[in-house]
Amino acid sequence: MYKTYYPSKELQNYVSFFYIMEKDIDDIENQKPEFLLPSGTPIIGFHYLNNWVLESVKNVNIPKQKLPDYYITGQQTTSYTLIVEHKKTGIIGAALKPTALWQWFKIPMQNLTNRVKKIEEVITEDTQSFLNQYQLAPTIEDKIHTIESFLINLSSKIQTKPSLIDQCLDIIFSTKGCVTPKELTRITGLSERSLQLEFKKQIGVSPLQYARIIRFNNLFMEIAKPRQETDLLFLASIYNYYDTSHLYKDFIKFTGIAPTSFSLEKFKLLEELVIEIPYLIQVQN
């Protein structure tokens, strides 16, 4: 089960959406891992019933690990799979705007890229008091309200104004990731090196990496649409791929499957996440 919730007005500059993700399964031993793609958002996760387990990350050699009860992760640059250890598992997540953690805590975001940290390792102020309130909240809605109140309090302590990195993000989103770092430097007036350093510091990856994630997410949503036939040559042209072989290479890089062999129906949680309110492109809205 997957549901999304829009943030309150006070959080719209910091939170893309809240979500609930539940897994209810009888056969633990023979479960099929859930496959997910990078969304372009940092995540704060709050388990309320058992814990999801990170089983594997594509092209990264890391051991299987149970996700902490409450955790923060930065940008994900590759796909990953999740499994569960109990018949029922549930989590509430806050999918953040790309620069939210930087604005709140001035954390060098490259330190969180493809990493999972316990929430208290990142947020030190009033964390235990907040987590106690979260644990005592009797319903899912009450828990979301508790999270919102905590994040609103964080946001009230800072003053933000649009920056050149925000301008770059707007351009990346409006072009669906079809923009080069040179174009961003021309528009912003920053040098390519300054742009890269600031982007990594505030977002966690280079502008080129981030644009590629956003471009792929838009491409994926096109290919995942139920239809008789997908015109890959047309998609390659509108998403600025040199040719279809480069599109194939990018698709395989993120999914491990050629676009002509991909079937969304084989990935039940991913299908649920993209079929109605696609999590992969919500940050762009």
Tab-separated table of C-alpha atoms in Angstrom:
chain	number	residue	atom	x	y	z
A	1	MET	CA	0.000	0.000	0.000
A	2	TYR	CA	1.279	3.434	-0.944
A	3	LYS	CA	-0.324	6.813	-0.272
A	4	THR	CA	0.948	10.360	-0.660
A	5	TYR	CA	0.046	13.536	1.211
A	6	TYR	CA	0.710	17.125	0.238
A	7	PRO	CA	2.649	19.232	2.766
A	8	SER	CA	1.138	22.255	4.470
A	9	LYS	CA	1.755	25.681	2.960
A	10	GLU	CA	4.548	26.424	5.454
A	11	LEU	CA	6.534	23.443	4.140
A	12	GLN	CA	6.018	23.753	0.406
A	13	ASN	CA	9.523	25.167	-0.101
A	14	TYR	CA	11.070	22.249	1.795
A	15	VAL	CA	8.925	19.129	1.348
A	16	SER	CA	7.810	17.693	-1.985
A	17	PHE	CA	5.382	15.219	-0.439
A	18	PHE	CA	4.768	12.883	2.472
A	19	TYR	CA	4.070	9.220	1.868
A	20	ILE	CA	3.045	6.029	3.625
A	21	MET	CA	4.514	2.776	2.348
A	22	GLU	CA	3.255	-0.514	3.768
A	23	LYS	CA	4.083	-4.114	2.912
A	24	ASP	CA	1.786	-6.948	3.936
A	25	ILE	CA	3.163	-10.366	3.022
A	26	ASP	CA	2.625	-13.972	4.126
A	27	ASP	CA	5.564	-15.756	2.502
A	28	ILE	CA	8.664	-13.985	3.841
A	29	GLU	CA	11.104	-16.598	2.570
A	30	ASN	CA	10.004	-16.365	-1.068
A	31	GLN	CA	9.319	-12.646	-1.314
A	32	LYS	CA	10.376	-10.776	-4.417
A	33	PRO	CA	12.546	-7.713	-3.598
A	34	GLU	CA	10.883	-4.363	-4.267
A	35	PHE	CA	12.704	-2.355	-6.944
A	36	LEU	CA	12.954	1.448	-6.663
A	37	LEU	CA	14.601	4.233	-8.649
A	38	PRO	CA	16.266	7.468	-7.448
A	39	SER	CA	13.666	10.229	-7.133
A	40	GLY	CA	15.869	13.339	-6.983
A	41	THR	CA	14.829	13.912	-3.370
A	42	PRO	CA	16.504	13.422	0.017
A	43	ILE	CA	14.339	11.330	2.348
A	44	ILE	CA	13.536	11.380	6.050
A	45	GLY	CA	11.985	8.045	7.024
A	46	PHE	CA	9.996	7.150	10.147
A	47	HIS	CA	9.126	3.478	10.632
A	48	TYR	CA	5.985	2.820	12.632
A	49	LEU	CA	5.766	-0.957	12.211
A	50	ASN	CA	8.933	-3.069	11.942
A	51	ASN	CA	11.645	-2.009	9.448
A	52	TRP	CA	12.362	-2.186	5.756
A	53	VAL	CA	15.668	-3.805	4.802
A	54	LEU	CA	17.964	-2.419	2.108
A	55	GLU	CA	18.943	-5.554	0.221
A	56	SER	CA	21.090	-4.225	-2.619
A	57	VAL	CA	22.120	-1.085	-4.479
A	58	LYS	CA	22.851	-1.380	-8.189
A	59	ASN	CA	26.574	-1.296	-9.000
A	60	VAL	CA	27.481	-0.671	-5.329
A	61	ASN	CA	28.902	-3.416	-3.133
A	62	ILE	CA	27.230	-2.863	0.235
A	63	PRO	CA	25.988	-5.439	2.755
A	64	LYS	CA	22.288	-6.024	3.308
A	65	GLN	CA	21.181	-3.722	6.129
A	66	LYS	CA	18.070	-3.034	8.142
A	67	LEU	CA	17.108	0.615	7.829
A	68	PRO	CA	17.167	2.502	11.159
A	69	ASP	CA	13.873	3.206	12.923
A	70	TYR	CA	14.281	6.874	11.937
A	71	TYR	CA	16.737	7.863	9.232
A	72	ILE	CA	17.874	10.453	6.720
A	73	THR	CA	19.328	9.751	3.308
A	74	GLY	CA	20.597	12.170	0.682
A	75	GLN	CA	20.430	11.899	-3.092
A	76	GLN	CA	20.327	8.391	-4.511
A	77	THR	CA	22.194	8.034	-7.796
A	78	THR	CA	21.264	4.457	-8.645
A	79	SER	CA	18.436	1.963	-8.229
A	80	TYR	CA	18.053	-0.228	-5.152
A	81	THR	CA	15.907	-3.031	-3.746
A	82	LEU	CA	14.065	-3.424	-0.447
A	83	ILE	CA	12.781	-6.479	1.396
A	84	VAL	CA	11.010	-7.049	4.725
A	85	GLU	CA	11.647	-9.356	7.679
A	86	HIS	CA	8.099	-9.371	9.062
A	87	LYS	CA	4.675	-10.030	7.635
A	88	LYS	CA	3.719	-6.385	7.962
A	89	THR	CA	6.012	-3.362	7.683
A	90	GLY	CA	5.146	0.328	7.516
A	91	ILE	CA	6.967	3.623	7.142
A	92	ILE	CA	6.117	7.310	6.825
A	93	GLY	CA	8.488	9.261	4.610
A	94	ALA	CA	9.084	12.921	3.865
A	95	ALA	CA	10.464	13.389	0.360
A	96	LEU	CA	12.316	16.694	0.607
A	97	LYS	CA	13.119	19.415	-1.863
A	98	PRO	CA	16.711	18.974	-3.121
A	99	THR	CA	18.197	21.782	-0.993
A	100	ALA	CA	16.011	21.387	2.130
A	101	LEU	CA	18.588	19.665	4.333
A	102	TRP	CA	21.241	22.172	3.289
A	103	GLN	CA	18.947	25.078	4.145
A	104	TRP	CA	17.994	23.613	7.532
A	105	PHE	CA	21.367	22.366	8.752
A	106	LYS	CA	24.094	23.543	6.316
A	107	ILE	CA	25.252	19.921	5.999
A	108	PRO	CA	27.614	19.289	3.062
A	109	MET	CA	25.118	17.163	1.166
A	110	GLN	CA	27.749	15.072	-0.609
A	111	ASN	CA	28.284	13.457	2.813
A	112	LEU	CA	24.762	12.023	2.596
A	113	THR	CA	24.739	10.933	-1.050
A	114	ASN	CA	23.888	7.208	-1.289
A	115	ARG	CA	24.142	6.972	2.507
A	116	VAL	CA	21.684	6.275	5.286
A	117	LYS	CA	22.159	7.932	8.680
A	118	LYS	CA	20.160	7.772	11.885
A	119	ILE	CA	18.119	10.938	12.261
A	120	GLU	CA	19.827	11.871	15.530
A	121	GLU	CA	23.212	11.872	13.747
A	122	VAL	CA	21.988	14.736	11.558
A	123	ILE	CA	19.347	16.529	13.624
A	124	THR	CA	20.530	17.058	17.176
A	125	GLU	CA	18.210	19.796	18.458
A	126	ASP	CA	15.028	18.534	20.217
A	127	THR	CA	15.211	15.246	18.312
A	128	GLN	CA	14.447	12.904	21.204
A	129	SER	CA	11.512	14.963	22.379
A	130	PHE	CA	10.077	14.950	18.852
A	131	LEU	CA	10.609	11.188	18.428
A	132	ASN	CA	8.879	10.546	21.745
A	133	GLN	CA	5.873	12.531	20.493
A	134	TYR	CA	5.950	10.598	17.219
A	135	GLN	CA	5.970	7.241	19.015
A	136	LEU	CA	3.048	8.252	21.228
A	137	ALA	CA	0.900	9.582	18.363
A	138	PRO	CA	-2.001	7.087	18.150
A	139	THR	CA	-2.772	7.149	14.386
A	140	ILE	CA	-0.885	7.491	11.099
A	141	GLU	CA	-2.479	10.894	10.555
A	142	ASP	CA	-1.385	12.028	14.008
A	143	LYS	CA	2.150	10.839	13.309
A	144	ILE	CA	2.254	12.788	10.024
A	145	HIS	CA	0.957	15.868	11.851
A	146	THR	CA	3.726	15.438	14.448
A	147	ILE	CA	6.355	15.236	11.698
A	148	GLU	CA	4.911	18.288	9.967
A	149	SER	CA	4.938	20.321	13.164
A	150	PHE	CA	8.568	19.401	13.787
A	151	LEU	CA	9.634	20.365	10.248
A	152	ILE	CA	7.633	23.601	10.376
A	153	ASN	CA	9.493	24.491	13.568
A	154	LEU	CA	12.814	23.825	11.826
A	155	SER	CA	11.784	25.983	8.879
A	156	SER	CA	10.646	28.845	11.088
A	157	LYS	CA	14.188	29.260	12.415
A	158	ILE	CA	15.740	30.088	9.049
A	159	GLN	CA	15.298	32.711	6.380
A	160	THR	CA	15.618	31.537	2.822
A	161	LYS	CA	15.683	33.370	-0.449
A	162	PRO	CA	16.028	32.024	-4.001
A	163	SER	CA	19.648	31.305	-4.923
A	164	LEU	CA	21.480	30.549	-8.161
A	165	ILE	CA	21.244	26.842	-7.308
A	166	ASP	CA	17.459	27.194	-7.028
A	167	GLN	CA	17.525	28.885	-10.429
A	168	CYS	CA	19.507	25.933	-11.813
A	169	LEU	CA	16.972	23.488	-10.357
A	170	ASP	CA	14.101	25.403	-11.969
A	171	ILE	CA	15.871	25.138	-15.320
A	172	ILE	CA	16.604	21.430	-14.879
A	173	PHE	CA	12.968	20.754	-13.992
A	174	SER	CA	11.504	22.918	-16.760
A	175	THR	CA	13.701	21.210	-19.380
A	176	LYS	CA	13.032	17.744	-17.888
A	177	GLY	CA	16.757	17.339	-17.318
A	178	CYS	CA	17.666	18.147	-20.920
A	179	VAL	CA	20.230	20.830	-20.106
A	180	THR	CA	24.021	20.841	-19.948
A	181	PRO	CA	26.288	22.303	-17.245
A	182	LYS	CA	27.593	24.812	-19.820
A	183	GLU	CA	24.069	26.076	-20.395
A	184	LEU	CA	23.592	26.443	-16.639
A	185	THR	CA	26.841	28.401	-16.285
A	186	ARG	CA	25.811	30.700	-19.119
A	187	ILE	CA	22.434	31.390	-17.503
A	188	THR	CA	23.696	31.813	-13.932
A	189	GLY	CA	27.056	33.463	-14.623
A	190	LEU	CA	28.836	30.976	-12.355
A	191	SER	CA	31.989	29.258	-13.534
A	192	GLU	CA	31.616	25.542	-14.235
A	193	ARG	CA	33.810	24.695	-11.227
A	194	SER	CA	31.884	27.022	-8.871
A	195	LEU	CA	28.592	25.589	-10.091
A	196	GLN	CA	29.791	22.032	-9.505
A	197	LEU	CA	31.113	22.771	-6.008
A	198	GLU	CA	27.945	24.578	-4.916
A	199	PHE	CA	25.704	21.923	-6.416
A	200	LYS	CA	27.528	19.115	-4.622
A	201	LYS	CA	27.507	21.070	-1.369
A	202	GLN	CA	23.805	21.953	-1.449
A	203	ILE	CA	22.354	18.955	-3.300
A	204	GLY	CA	24.938	16.187	-3.021
A	205	VAL	CA	25.708	15.466	-6.675
A	206	SER	CA	27.018	17.412	-9.649
A	207	PRO	CA	24.563	19.336	-11.860
A	208	LEU	CA	25.253	16.825	-14.638
A	209	GLN	CA	24.381	13.859	-12.391
A	210	TYR	CA	21.238	15.521	-11.123
A	211	ALA	CA	20.072	16.509	-14.608
A	212	ARG	CA	20.625	12.923	-15.778
A	213	ILE	CA	18.482	11.578	-12.928
A	214	ILE	CA	15.676	14.021	-13.754
A	215	ARG	CA	15.951	13.291	-17.482
A	216	PHE	CA	15.822	9.546	-16.882
A	217	ASN	CA	12.837	9.843	-14.542
A	218	ASN	CA	10.881	11.707	-17.214
A	219	LEU	CA	11.954	9.203	-19.851
A	220	PHE	CA	11.019	6.294	-17.570
A	221	MET	CA	7.536	7.697	-17.047
A	222	GLU	CA	7.078	7.819	-20.824
A	223	ILE	CA	8.234	4.227	-21.302
A	224	ALA	CA	6.218	3.003	-18.302
A	225	LYS	CA	2.945	4.349	-19.724
A	226	PRO	CA	0.553	1.597	-20.799
A	227	ARG	CA	0.563	1.652	-24.577
A	228	GLN	CA	0.846	-0.657	-27.539
A	229	GLU	CA	4.221	0.515	-28.749
A	230	THR	CA	6.888	2.959	-27.564
A	231	ASP	CA	8.709	5.033	-30.174
A	232	LEU	CA	12.232	4.952	-28.724
A	233	LEU	CA	13.705	6.939	-31.604
A	234	PHE	CA	11.240	9.760	-30.910
A	235	LEU	CA	11.931	9.630	-27.157
A	236	ALA	CA	15.679	9.668	-27.791
A	237	SER	CA	15.305	12.847	-29.836
A	238	ILE	CA	13.082	14.760	-27.399
A	239	TYR	CA	15.222	13.782	-24.395
A	240	ASN	CA	18.479	14.818	-26.066
A	241	TYR	CA	20.020	11.377	-26.447
A	242	TYR	CA	22.504	11.138	-29.295
A	243	ASP	CA	20.724	8.022	-30.575
A	244	THR	CA	18.657	5.073	-29.326
A	245	SER	CA	21.765	3.118	-28.299
A	246	HIS	CA	22.602	5.867	-25.778
A	247	LEU	CA	19.005	5.748	-24.505
A	248	TYR	CA	19.327	1.960	-24.129
A	249	LYS	CA	22.577	2.379	-22.212
A	250	ASP	CA	21.023	4.890	-19.798
A	251	PHE	CA	17.936	2.737	-19.244
A	252	ILE	CA	20.024	-0.345	-18.522
A	253	LYS	CA	22.286	1.695	-16.230
A	254	PHE	CA	19.333	2.632	-14.002
A	255	THR	CA	17.146	-0.473	-14.267
A	256	GLY	CA	19.380	-3.335	-15.420
A	257	ILE	CA	16.835	-4.069	-18.168
A	258	ALA	CA	16.599	-2.963	-21.788
A	259	PRO	CA	13.605	-0.660	-22.434
A	260	THR	CA	12.194	-3.122	-24.979
A	261	SER	CA	12.135	-5.850	-22.293
A	262	PHE	CA	10.835	-3.691	-19.457
A	263	SER	CA	7.372	-4.387	-18.057
A	264	LEU	CA	6.145	-2.268	-15.155
A	265	GLU	CA	3.681	-4.988	-14.128
A	266	LYS	CA	6.622	-7.099	-12.913
A	267	PHE	CA	7.441	-4.508	-10.216
A	268	LYS	CA	4.376	-4.218	-8.003
A	269	LEU	CA	5.518	-1.506	-5.568
A	270	LEU	CA	7.182	0.537	-8.309
A	271	GLU	CA	3.995	0.271	-10.364
A	272	GLU	CA	1.967	1.523	-7.405
A	273	LEU	CA	4.403	4.417	-6.900
A	274	VAL	CA	4.206	5.669	-10.485
A	275	ILE	CA	0.763	4.742	-11.760
A	276	GLU	CA	-1.324	7.555	-10.215
A	277	ILE	CA	0.860	10.239	-8.606
A	278	PRO	CA	4.346	9.429	-9.935
A	279	TYR	CA	6.892	9.845	-7.163
A	280	LEU	CA	9.691	10.112	-9.731
A	281	ILE	CA	8.499	13.468	-11.051
A	282	GLN	CA	6.742	14.970	-8.002
A	283	VAL	CA	9.849	16.935	-7.003
A	284	GLN	CA	9.643	18.717	-10.364
A	285	ASN	CA	6.174	20.022	-9.608
